[in-house]
Coordinates of C-alpha atoms and ligand atoms in Angstrom, one line a residue:
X1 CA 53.0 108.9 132.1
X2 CA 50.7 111.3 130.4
X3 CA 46.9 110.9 130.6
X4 CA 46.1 112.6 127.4
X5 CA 48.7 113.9 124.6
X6 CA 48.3 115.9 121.2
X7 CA 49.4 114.6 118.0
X8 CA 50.0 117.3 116.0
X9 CA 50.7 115.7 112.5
X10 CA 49.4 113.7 109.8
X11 CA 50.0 110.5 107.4
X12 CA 51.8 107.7 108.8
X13 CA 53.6 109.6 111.5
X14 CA 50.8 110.3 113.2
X15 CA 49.3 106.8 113.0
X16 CA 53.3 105.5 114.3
X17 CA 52.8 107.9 117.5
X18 CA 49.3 106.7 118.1
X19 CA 50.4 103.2 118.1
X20 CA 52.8 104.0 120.9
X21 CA 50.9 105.9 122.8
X22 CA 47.7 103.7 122.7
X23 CA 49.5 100.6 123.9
X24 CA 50.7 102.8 126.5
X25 CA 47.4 103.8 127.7
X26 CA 47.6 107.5 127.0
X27 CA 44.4 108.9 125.3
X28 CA 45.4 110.2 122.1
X29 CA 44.0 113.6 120.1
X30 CA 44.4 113.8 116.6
X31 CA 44.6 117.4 115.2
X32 CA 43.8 116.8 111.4
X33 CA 43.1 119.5 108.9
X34 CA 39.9 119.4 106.4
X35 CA 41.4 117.3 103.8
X36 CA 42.1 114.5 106.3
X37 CA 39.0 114.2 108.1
X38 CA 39.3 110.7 106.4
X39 CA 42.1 109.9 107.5
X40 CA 43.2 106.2 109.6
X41 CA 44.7 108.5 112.4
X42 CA 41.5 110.2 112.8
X43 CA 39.3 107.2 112.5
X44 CA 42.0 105.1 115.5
X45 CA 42.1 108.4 117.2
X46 CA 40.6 108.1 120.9
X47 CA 40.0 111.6 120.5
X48 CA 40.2 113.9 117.0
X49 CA 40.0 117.6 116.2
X50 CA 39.8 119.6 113.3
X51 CA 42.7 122.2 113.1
X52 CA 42.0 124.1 109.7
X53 CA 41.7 123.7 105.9
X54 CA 43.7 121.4 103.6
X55 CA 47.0 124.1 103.0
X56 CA 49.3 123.5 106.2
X57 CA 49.7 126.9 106.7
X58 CA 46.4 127.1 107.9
X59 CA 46.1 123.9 110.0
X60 CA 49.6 121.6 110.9
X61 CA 52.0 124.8 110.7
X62 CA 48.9 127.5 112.7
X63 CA 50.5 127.3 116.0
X64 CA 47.7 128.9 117.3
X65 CA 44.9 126.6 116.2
X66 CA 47.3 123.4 117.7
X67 CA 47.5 125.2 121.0
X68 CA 44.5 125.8 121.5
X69 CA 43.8 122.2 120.5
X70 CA 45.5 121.3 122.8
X71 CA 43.7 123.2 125.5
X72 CA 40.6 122.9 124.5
X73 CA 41.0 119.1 124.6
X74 CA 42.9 119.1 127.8
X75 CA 46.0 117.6 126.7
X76 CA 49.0 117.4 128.8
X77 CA 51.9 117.3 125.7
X78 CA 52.3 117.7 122.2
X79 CA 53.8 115.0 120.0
X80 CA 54.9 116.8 116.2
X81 CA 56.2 113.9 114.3
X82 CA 58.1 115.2 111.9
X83 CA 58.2 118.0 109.3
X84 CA 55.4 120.7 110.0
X85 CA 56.6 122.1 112.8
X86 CA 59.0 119.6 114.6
X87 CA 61.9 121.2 114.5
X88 CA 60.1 124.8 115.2
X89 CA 61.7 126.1 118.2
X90 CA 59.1 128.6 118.6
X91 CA 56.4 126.3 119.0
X92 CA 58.0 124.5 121.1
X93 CA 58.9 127.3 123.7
X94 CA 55.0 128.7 123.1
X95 CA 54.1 124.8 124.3
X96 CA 56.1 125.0 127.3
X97 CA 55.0 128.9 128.1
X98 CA 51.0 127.2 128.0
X99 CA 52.1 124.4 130.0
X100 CA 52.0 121.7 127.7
X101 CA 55.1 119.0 127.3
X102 CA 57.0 119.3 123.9
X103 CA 57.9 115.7 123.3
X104 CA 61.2 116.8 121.8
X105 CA 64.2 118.6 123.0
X106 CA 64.0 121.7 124.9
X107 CA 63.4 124.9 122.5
X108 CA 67.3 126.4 123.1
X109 CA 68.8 122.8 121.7
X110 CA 66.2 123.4 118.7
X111 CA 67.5 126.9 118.2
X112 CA 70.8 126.5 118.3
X113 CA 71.2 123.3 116.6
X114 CA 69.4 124.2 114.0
X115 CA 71.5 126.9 112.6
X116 CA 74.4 125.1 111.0
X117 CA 77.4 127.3 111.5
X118 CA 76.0 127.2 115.3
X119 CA 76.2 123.4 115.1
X120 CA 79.5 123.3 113.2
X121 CA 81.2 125.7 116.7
X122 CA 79.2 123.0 119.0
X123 CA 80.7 120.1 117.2
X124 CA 84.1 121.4 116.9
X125 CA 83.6 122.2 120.9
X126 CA 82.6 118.8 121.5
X127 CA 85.8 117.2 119.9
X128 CA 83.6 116.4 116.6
X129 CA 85.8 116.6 113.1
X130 CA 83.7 118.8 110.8
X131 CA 84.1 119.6 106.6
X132 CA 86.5 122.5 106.7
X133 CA 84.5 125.2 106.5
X134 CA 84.0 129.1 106.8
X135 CA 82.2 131.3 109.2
X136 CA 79.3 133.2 108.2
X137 CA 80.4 135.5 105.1
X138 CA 78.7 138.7 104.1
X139 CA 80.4 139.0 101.1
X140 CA 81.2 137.3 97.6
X141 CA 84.6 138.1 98.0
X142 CA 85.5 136.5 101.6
X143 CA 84.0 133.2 100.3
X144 CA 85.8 133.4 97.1
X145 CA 88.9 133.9 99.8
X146 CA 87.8 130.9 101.9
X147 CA 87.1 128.9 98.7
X148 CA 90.8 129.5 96.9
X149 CA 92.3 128.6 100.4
X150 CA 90.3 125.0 100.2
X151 CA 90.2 124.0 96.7
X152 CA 87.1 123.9 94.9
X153 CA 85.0 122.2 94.5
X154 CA 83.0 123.9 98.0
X155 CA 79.6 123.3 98.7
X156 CA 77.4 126.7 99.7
X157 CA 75.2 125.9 102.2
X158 CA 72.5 128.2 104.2
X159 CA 72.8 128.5 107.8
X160 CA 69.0 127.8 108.6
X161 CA 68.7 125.5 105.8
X162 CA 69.3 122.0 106.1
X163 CA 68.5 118.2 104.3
X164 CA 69.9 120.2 101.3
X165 CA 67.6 122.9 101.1
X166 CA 69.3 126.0 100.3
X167 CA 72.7 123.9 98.7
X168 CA 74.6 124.6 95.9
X169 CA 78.1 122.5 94.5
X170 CA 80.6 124.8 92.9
X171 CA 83.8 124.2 90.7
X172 CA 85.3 127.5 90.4
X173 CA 85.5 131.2 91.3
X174 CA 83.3 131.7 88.4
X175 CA 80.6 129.4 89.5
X176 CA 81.0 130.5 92.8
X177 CA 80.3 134.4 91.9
X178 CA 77.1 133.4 89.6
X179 CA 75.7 131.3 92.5
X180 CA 76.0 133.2 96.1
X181 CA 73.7 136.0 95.7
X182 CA 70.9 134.3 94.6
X183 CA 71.8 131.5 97.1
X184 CA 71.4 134.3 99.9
X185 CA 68.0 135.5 98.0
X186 CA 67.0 131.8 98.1
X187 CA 67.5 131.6 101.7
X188 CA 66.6 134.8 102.7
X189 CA 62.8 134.1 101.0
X190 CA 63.1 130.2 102.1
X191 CA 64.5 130.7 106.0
X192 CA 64.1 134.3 106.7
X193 CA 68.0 134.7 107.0
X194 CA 70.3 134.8 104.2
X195 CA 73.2 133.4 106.0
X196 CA 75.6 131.2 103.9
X197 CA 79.0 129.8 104.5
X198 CA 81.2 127.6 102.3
X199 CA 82.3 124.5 102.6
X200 CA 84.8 122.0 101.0
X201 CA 83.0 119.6 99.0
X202 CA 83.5 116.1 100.2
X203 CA 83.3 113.9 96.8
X204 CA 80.9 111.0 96.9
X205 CA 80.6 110.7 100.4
X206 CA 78.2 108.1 102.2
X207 CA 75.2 109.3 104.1
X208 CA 75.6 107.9 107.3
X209 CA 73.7 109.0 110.3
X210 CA 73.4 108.4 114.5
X211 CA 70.4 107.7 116.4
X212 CA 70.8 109.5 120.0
X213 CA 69.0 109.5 122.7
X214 CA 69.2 111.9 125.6
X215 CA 67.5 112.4 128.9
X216 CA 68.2 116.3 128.9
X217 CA 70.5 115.8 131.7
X218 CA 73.7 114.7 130.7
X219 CA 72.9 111.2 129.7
X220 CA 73.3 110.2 126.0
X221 CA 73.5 107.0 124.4
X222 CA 73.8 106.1 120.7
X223 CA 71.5 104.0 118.9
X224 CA 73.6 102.7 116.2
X225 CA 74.1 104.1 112.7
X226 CA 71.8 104.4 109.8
X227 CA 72.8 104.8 106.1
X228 CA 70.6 106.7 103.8
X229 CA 72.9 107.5 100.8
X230 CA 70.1 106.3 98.5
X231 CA 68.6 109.7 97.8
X232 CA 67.4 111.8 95.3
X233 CA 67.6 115.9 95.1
X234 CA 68.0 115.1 98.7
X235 CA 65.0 113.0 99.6
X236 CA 66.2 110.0 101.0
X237 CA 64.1 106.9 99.3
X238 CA 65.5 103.8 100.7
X239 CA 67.6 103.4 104.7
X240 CA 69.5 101.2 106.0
X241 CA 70.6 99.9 109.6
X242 CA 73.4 99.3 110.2
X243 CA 75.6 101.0 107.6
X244 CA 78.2 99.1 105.8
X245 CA 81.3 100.7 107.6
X246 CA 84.1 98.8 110.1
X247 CA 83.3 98.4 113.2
X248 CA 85.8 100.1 114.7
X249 CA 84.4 103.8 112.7
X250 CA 81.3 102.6 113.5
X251 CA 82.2 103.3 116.9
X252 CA 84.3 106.0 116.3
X253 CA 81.2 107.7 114.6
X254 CA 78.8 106.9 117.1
X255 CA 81.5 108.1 119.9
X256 CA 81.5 111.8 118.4
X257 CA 77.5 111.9 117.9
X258 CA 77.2 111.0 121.7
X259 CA 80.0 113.6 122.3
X260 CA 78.2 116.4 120.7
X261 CA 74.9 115.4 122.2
X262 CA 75.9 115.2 125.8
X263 CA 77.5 119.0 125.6
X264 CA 74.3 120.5 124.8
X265 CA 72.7 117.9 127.2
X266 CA 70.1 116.8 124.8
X267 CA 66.5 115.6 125.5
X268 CA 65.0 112.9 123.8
X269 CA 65.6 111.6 120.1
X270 CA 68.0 113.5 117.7
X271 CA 70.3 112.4 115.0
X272 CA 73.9 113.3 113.6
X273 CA 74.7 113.4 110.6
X274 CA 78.0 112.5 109.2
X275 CA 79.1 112.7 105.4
X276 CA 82.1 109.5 105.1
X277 CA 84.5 109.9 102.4
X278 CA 86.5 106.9 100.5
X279 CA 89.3 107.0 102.9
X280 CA 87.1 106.4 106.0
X281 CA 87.4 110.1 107.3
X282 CA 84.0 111.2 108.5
X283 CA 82.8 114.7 109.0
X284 CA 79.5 115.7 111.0
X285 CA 76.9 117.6 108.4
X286 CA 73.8 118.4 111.0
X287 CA 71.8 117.6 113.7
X288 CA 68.2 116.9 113.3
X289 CA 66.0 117.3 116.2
X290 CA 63.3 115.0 115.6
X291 CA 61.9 111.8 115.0
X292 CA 63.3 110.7 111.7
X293 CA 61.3 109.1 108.8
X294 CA 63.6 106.1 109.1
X295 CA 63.5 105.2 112.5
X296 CA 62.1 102.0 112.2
X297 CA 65.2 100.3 110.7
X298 CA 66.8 101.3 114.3
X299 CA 63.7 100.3 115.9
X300 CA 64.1 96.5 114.0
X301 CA 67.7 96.3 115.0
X302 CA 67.4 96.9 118.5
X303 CA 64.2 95.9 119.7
X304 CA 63.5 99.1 121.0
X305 CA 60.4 101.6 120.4
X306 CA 61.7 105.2 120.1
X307 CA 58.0 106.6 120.6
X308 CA 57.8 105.4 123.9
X309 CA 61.2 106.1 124.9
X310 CA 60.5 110.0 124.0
X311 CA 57.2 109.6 125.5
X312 CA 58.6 108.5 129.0
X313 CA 61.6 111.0 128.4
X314 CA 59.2 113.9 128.0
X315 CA 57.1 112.8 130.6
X316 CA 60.0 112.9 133.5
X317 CA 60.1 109.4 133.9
X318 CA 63.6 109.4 132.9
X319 CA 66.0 107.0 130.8
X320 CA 66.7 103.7 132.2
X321 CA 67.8 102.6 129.1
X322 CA 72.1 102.2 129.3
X323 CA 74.6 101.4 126.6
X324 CA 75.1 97.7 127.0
X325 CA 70.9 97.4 126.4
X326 CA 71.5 98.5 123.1
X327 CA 72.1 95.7 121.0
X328 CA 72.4 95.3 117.7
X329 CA 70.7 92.3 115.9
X330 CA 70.3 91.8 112.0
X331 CA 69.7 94.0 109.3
X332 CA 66.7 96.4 108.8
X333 CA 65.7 98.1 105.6
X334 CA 63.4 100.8 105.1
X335 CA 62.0 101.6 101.6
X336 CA 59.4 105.1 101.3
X337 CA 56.9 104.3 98.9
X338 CA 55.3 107.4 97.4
X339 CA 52.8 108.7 95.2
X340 CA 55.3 109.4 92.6
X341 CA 55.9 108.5 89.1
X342 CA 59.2 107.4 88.7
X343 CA 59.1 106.8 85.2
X344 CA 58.0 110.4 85.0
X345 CA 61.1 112.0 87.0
X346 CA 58.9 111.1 90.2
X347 CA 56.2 113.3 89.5
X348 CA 53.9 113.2 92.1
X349 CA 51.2 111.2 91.4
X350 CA 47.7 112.3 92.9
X351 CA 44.4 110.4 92.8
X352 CA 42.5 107.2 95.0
X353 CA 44.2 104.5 95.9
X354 CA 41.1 101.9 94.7
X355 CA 43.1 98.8 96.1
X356 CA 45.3 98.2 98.6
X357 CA 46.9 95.2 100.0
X358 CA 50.1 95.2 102.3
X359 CA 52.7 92.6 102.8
X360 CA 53.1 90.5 105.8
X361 CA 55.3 87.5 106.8
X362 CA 58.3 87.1 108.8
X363 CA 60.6 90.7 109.7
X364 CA 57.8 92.7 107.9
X365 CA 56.6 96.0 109.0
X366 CA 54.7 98.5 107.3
X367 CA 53.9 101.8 109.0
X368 CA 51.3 103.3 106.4
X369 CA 48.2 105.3 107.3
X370 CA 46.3 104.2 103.5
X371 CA 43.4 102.0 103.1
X372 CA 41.3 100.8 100.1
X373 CA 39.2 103.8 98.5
X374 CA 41.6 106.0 100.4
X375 CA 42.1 109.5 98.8
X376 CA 45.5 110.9 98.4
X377 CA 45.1 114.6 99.2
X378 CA 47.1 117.1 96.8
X379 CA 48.4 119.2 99.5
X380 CA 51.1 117.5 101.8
X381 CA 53.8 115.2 100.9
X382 CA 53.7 111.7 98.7
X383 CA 54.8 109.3 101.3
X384 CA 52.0 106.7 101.0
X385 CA 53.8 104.4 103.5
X386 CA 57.4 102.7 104.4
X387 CA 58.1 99.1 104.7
X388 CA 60.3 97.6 106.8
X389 CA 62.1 94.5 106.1
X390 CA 64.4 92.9 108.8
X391 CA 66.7 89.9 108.7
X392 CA 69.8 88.2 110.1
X393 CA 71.8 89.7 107.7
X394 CA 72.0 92.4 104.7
X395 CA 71.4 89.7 102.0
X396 CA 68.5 88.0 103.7
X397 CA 66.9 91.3 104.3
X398 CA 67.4 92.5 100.6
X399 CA 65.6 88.8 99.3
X400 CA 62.9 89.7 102.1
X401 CA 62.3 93.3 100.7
X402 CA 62.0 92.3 97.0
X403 CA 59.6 89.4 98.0
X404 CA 57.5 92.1 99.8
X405 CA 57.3 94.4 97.6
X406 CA 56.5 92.1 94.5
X407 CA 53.4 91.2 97.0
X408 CA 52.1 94.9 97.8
X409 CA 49.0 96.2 95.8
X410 CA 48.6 99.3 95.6
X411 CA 45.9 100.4 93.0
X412 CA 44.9 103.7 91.3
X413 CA 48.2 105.7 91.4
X414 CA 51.9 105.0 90.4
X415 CA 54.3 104.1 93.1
X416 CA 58.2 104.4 93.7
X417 CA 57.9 100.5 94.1
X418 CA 59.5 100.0 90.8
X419 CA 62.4 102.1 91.5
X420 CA 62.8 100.5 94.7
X421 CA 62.8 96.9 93.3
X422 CA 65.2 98.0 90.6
X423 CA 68.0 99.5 93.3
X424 CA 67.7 96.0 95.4
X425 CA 68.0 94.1 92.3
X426 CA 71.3 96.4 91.5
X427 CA 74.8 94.9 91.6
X428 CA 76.6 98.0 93.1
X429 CA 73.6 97.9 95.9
X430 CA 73.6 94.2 96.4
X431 CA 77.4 94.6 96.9
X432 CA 77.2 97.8 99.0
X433 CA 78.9 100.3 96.5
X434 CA 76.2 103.0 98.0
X435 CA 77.1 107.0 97.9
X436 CA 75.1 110.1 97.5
X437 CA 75.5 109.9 94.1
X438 CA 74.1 106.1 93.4
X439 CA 71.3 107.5 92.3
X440 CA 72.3 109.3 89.5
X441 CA 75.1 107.6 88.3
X442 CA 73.8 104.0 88.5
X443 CA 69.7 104.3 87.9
X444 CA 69.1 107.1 85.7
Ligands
MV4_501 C1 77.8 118.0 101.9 C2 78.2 117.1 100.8 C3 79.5 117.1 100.4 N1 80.4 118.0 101.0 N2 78.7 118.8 102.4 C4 73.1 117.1 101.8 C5 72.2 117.0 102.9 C6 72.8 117.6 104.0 N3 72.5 117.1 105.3 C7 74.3 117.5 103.8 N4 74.4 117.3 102.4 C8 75.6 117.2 101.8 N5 76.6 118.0 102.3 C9 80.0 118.7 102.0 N6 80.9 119.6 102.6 C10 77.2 116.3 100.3 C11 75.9 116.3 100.7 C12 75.0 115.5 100.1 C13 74.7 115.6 98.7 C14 75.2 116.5 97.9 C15 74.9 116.6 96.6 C16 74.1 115.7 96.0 C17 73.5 114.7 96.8 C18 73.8 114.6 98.2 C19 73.2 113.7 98.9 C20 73.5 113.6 100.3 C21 74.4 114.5 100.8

């Protein structure tokens, strides 16, 4: 295992990896920027180490400043959480050319994954059904082409984008010709490459996603499926383990995410995503290469602690983890509470949090990195914290979630916990009637 290790992020990822790591004996850094000198990561850290000012550009996306960080501080790896620069394959190839273990996949999986029309040609390789969709187009008239073959309504995605960055839905030639060059602008200034492609539009689909798990040579196992249809503009607010599909496409699902995994021989954590439509066909969306906000429902299902499973993966000490040792048990439910007014069209809501008290009990977790007099800094994202509520089965956990979240305080700013007690409390949720589009159609 690793004497010493980097944790190059913030909030409470950064607080989940130290957790990990500590009880594993490995002497954890903390890079933190200026505006979270403050911070509980910082204040557990065994070790902490300013990395710049408050704007990420200076301090949790410099790459420089992190490696050197690292260096200086004589750590052996780099842990990125999530977000900042996780799914950077750069860094991670600069970490390995200094000599310092990404805990992650290697950079070529990072790469190629993380273009989408890549992915799509890898998935379709592997045996993985994918939306019908084009290649890379150049022009407005080959998509308008591609798009009269499928039917509208197609969906324009950008081939660096990804989690619905860079999307646009479109209903007819018309719409189509008024949205793709300023799609391409979009994610030409967002990605650096204004690469789209077309897809057909799956209607209502569920969000339903695969935890993987690699060991970078050939090994892959699945851990279970996740459902995180309960989203807004694409920022999921509540997850769910295990989704509420048959068994047998359960499997079917989790049989194609292991498929595509194992032919790029993935390392460590990753997760397929897969749009299912009303008539049980499911398509793969993308692969994320990281850590996932939610992976704690899949961590209260299973027993198992993803952290240290990428920590000992990273660290060469392999995967003795097989198959039939991941079993599923209950129901987990994640809700993301953040700084945000929901009344307000979740505007984020900045300020001190002047009193905070968590929930506890039975199947409780909360992974948050806030404290009493805490100060919520402007600059990064609102996630003030996630709780975690598991039980034998969907209904249990849903009664266990409400009750927990009628006993959180948290003082001084407004919270999603309203919205979140509203959706549990919601027939169509309580029943399972969940699709992208719950949102919108049944709260708003
Ligand atoms: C789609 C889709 C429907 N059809 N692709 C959004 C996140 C990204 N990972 C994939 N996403 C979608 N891709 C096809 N061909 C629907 C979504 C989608 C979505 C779309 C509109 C509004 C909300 C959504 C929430 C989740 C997924």
């Amino acid at each position: 295992m690793f004497k010493k290790i980097l944790i190059a992020n913030r909030g409470e990822i950064a607080l989940r990896v130290l957790r990990t790591a500590q009880e594993l004996g490995v002497h954890c850094v903390v890079a933190y920027s200026q505006a979270d000198e403050a911070s509980l990561p910082v204040l557990l850290a065994d070790e902490a180490i300013c990395i710049g000012p408050a704007p990420a550009a200076g301090s949790y996306l410099n790459v420089r400043n992190l490696l050197s960080a690292a260096l200086v501080t004589g750590a052996d790896a780099i842990h990125p959480g999530y977000g900042f620069l996780a799914e950077n394959a750069e860094f991670a190839q600069k970490c390995e050319e200094h000599n310092l273990v990404f805990i992650g996949p290697r950079p070529d999986s990072i790469r190629r994954i993380g273009n989408k029309i890549e992915a799509r040609k890898l998935a379709e390789e592997a045996d993985v059904p994918v939306t019908p969709g084009s290649g890379d187009l150049s022009s407005v008239e080959d998509a308008l082409v591609f798009a009269e073959q499928v039917r509208y309504p197609v969906i324009l995605k950008a081939s660096a984008g990804g989690g619905g960055r860079g999307m646009r839905v479109v209903h007819s030639a018309d719409d189509l010709e008024r949205n793709m060059v300023n799609a391409q602008e979009e994610a030409r200034a967002a990605f650096g490459n204004p690469e789209m492609y077309v897809e057909k539009y799956i209607e209502e689909p569920r969000h339903i996603e695969i935890q993987v798990f690699g060991d970078g040579e050939g090994k892959v196992l699945h851990i279970f499926d996740r459902d995180c249809s309960i989203q807004r503009r694409y920022q999921k607010l509540l997850e769910e383990a295990p989704s509420l599909i048959p068994d047998p496409l359960r499997q079917r699902i989790a049989d194609a995410a292991v498929r595509l995994a194992a032919h790029i021989d993935y390392r460590g954590a990753g997760t397929c995503e897969f749009l299912v439509d009303r008539d049980g066909n499911f398509y793969f969306s993308e692969m994320n290469t990281r850590l996932q906000v939610e992976h704690p429902v899949t961590e209260m299902i299973t027993g198992l602690d993803l952290v240290r499973e990428q920590l000992k993966v990273a660290a060469g000490m392999g995967l003795p983890l097989n198959q039939e040792d991941v079993v599923l048990n209950g129901h987990a439910i994640e809700v993301r509470i953040n700084a945000e007014d929901p009344e307000n069209d979740f505007r984020p809501a900045a300020g001190t949090l002047s009193d905070v008290h968590w929930p506890g009990g039975p199947g409780i977790r909360v992974d948050s990195h806030v404290y009493s007099g805490y100060k919520i800094p402007p600059n990064y994202d609102s996630l003030i914290g996630k709780l975690i509520a598991w039980a034998p089965d969907r209904e249990q956990a849903i009664e266990r979630m409400r009750r927990a979240l009628k006993e959180t305080v948290l003082e001084g700013v407004k919270t999603t916990i309203p919205f979140h007690l509203r959706v549990l409390e919601n027939a169509f949720f309580q029943r399972g009637a969940v699709y992208t589009n719950f949102v919108a159609r049944r709260m708003m």
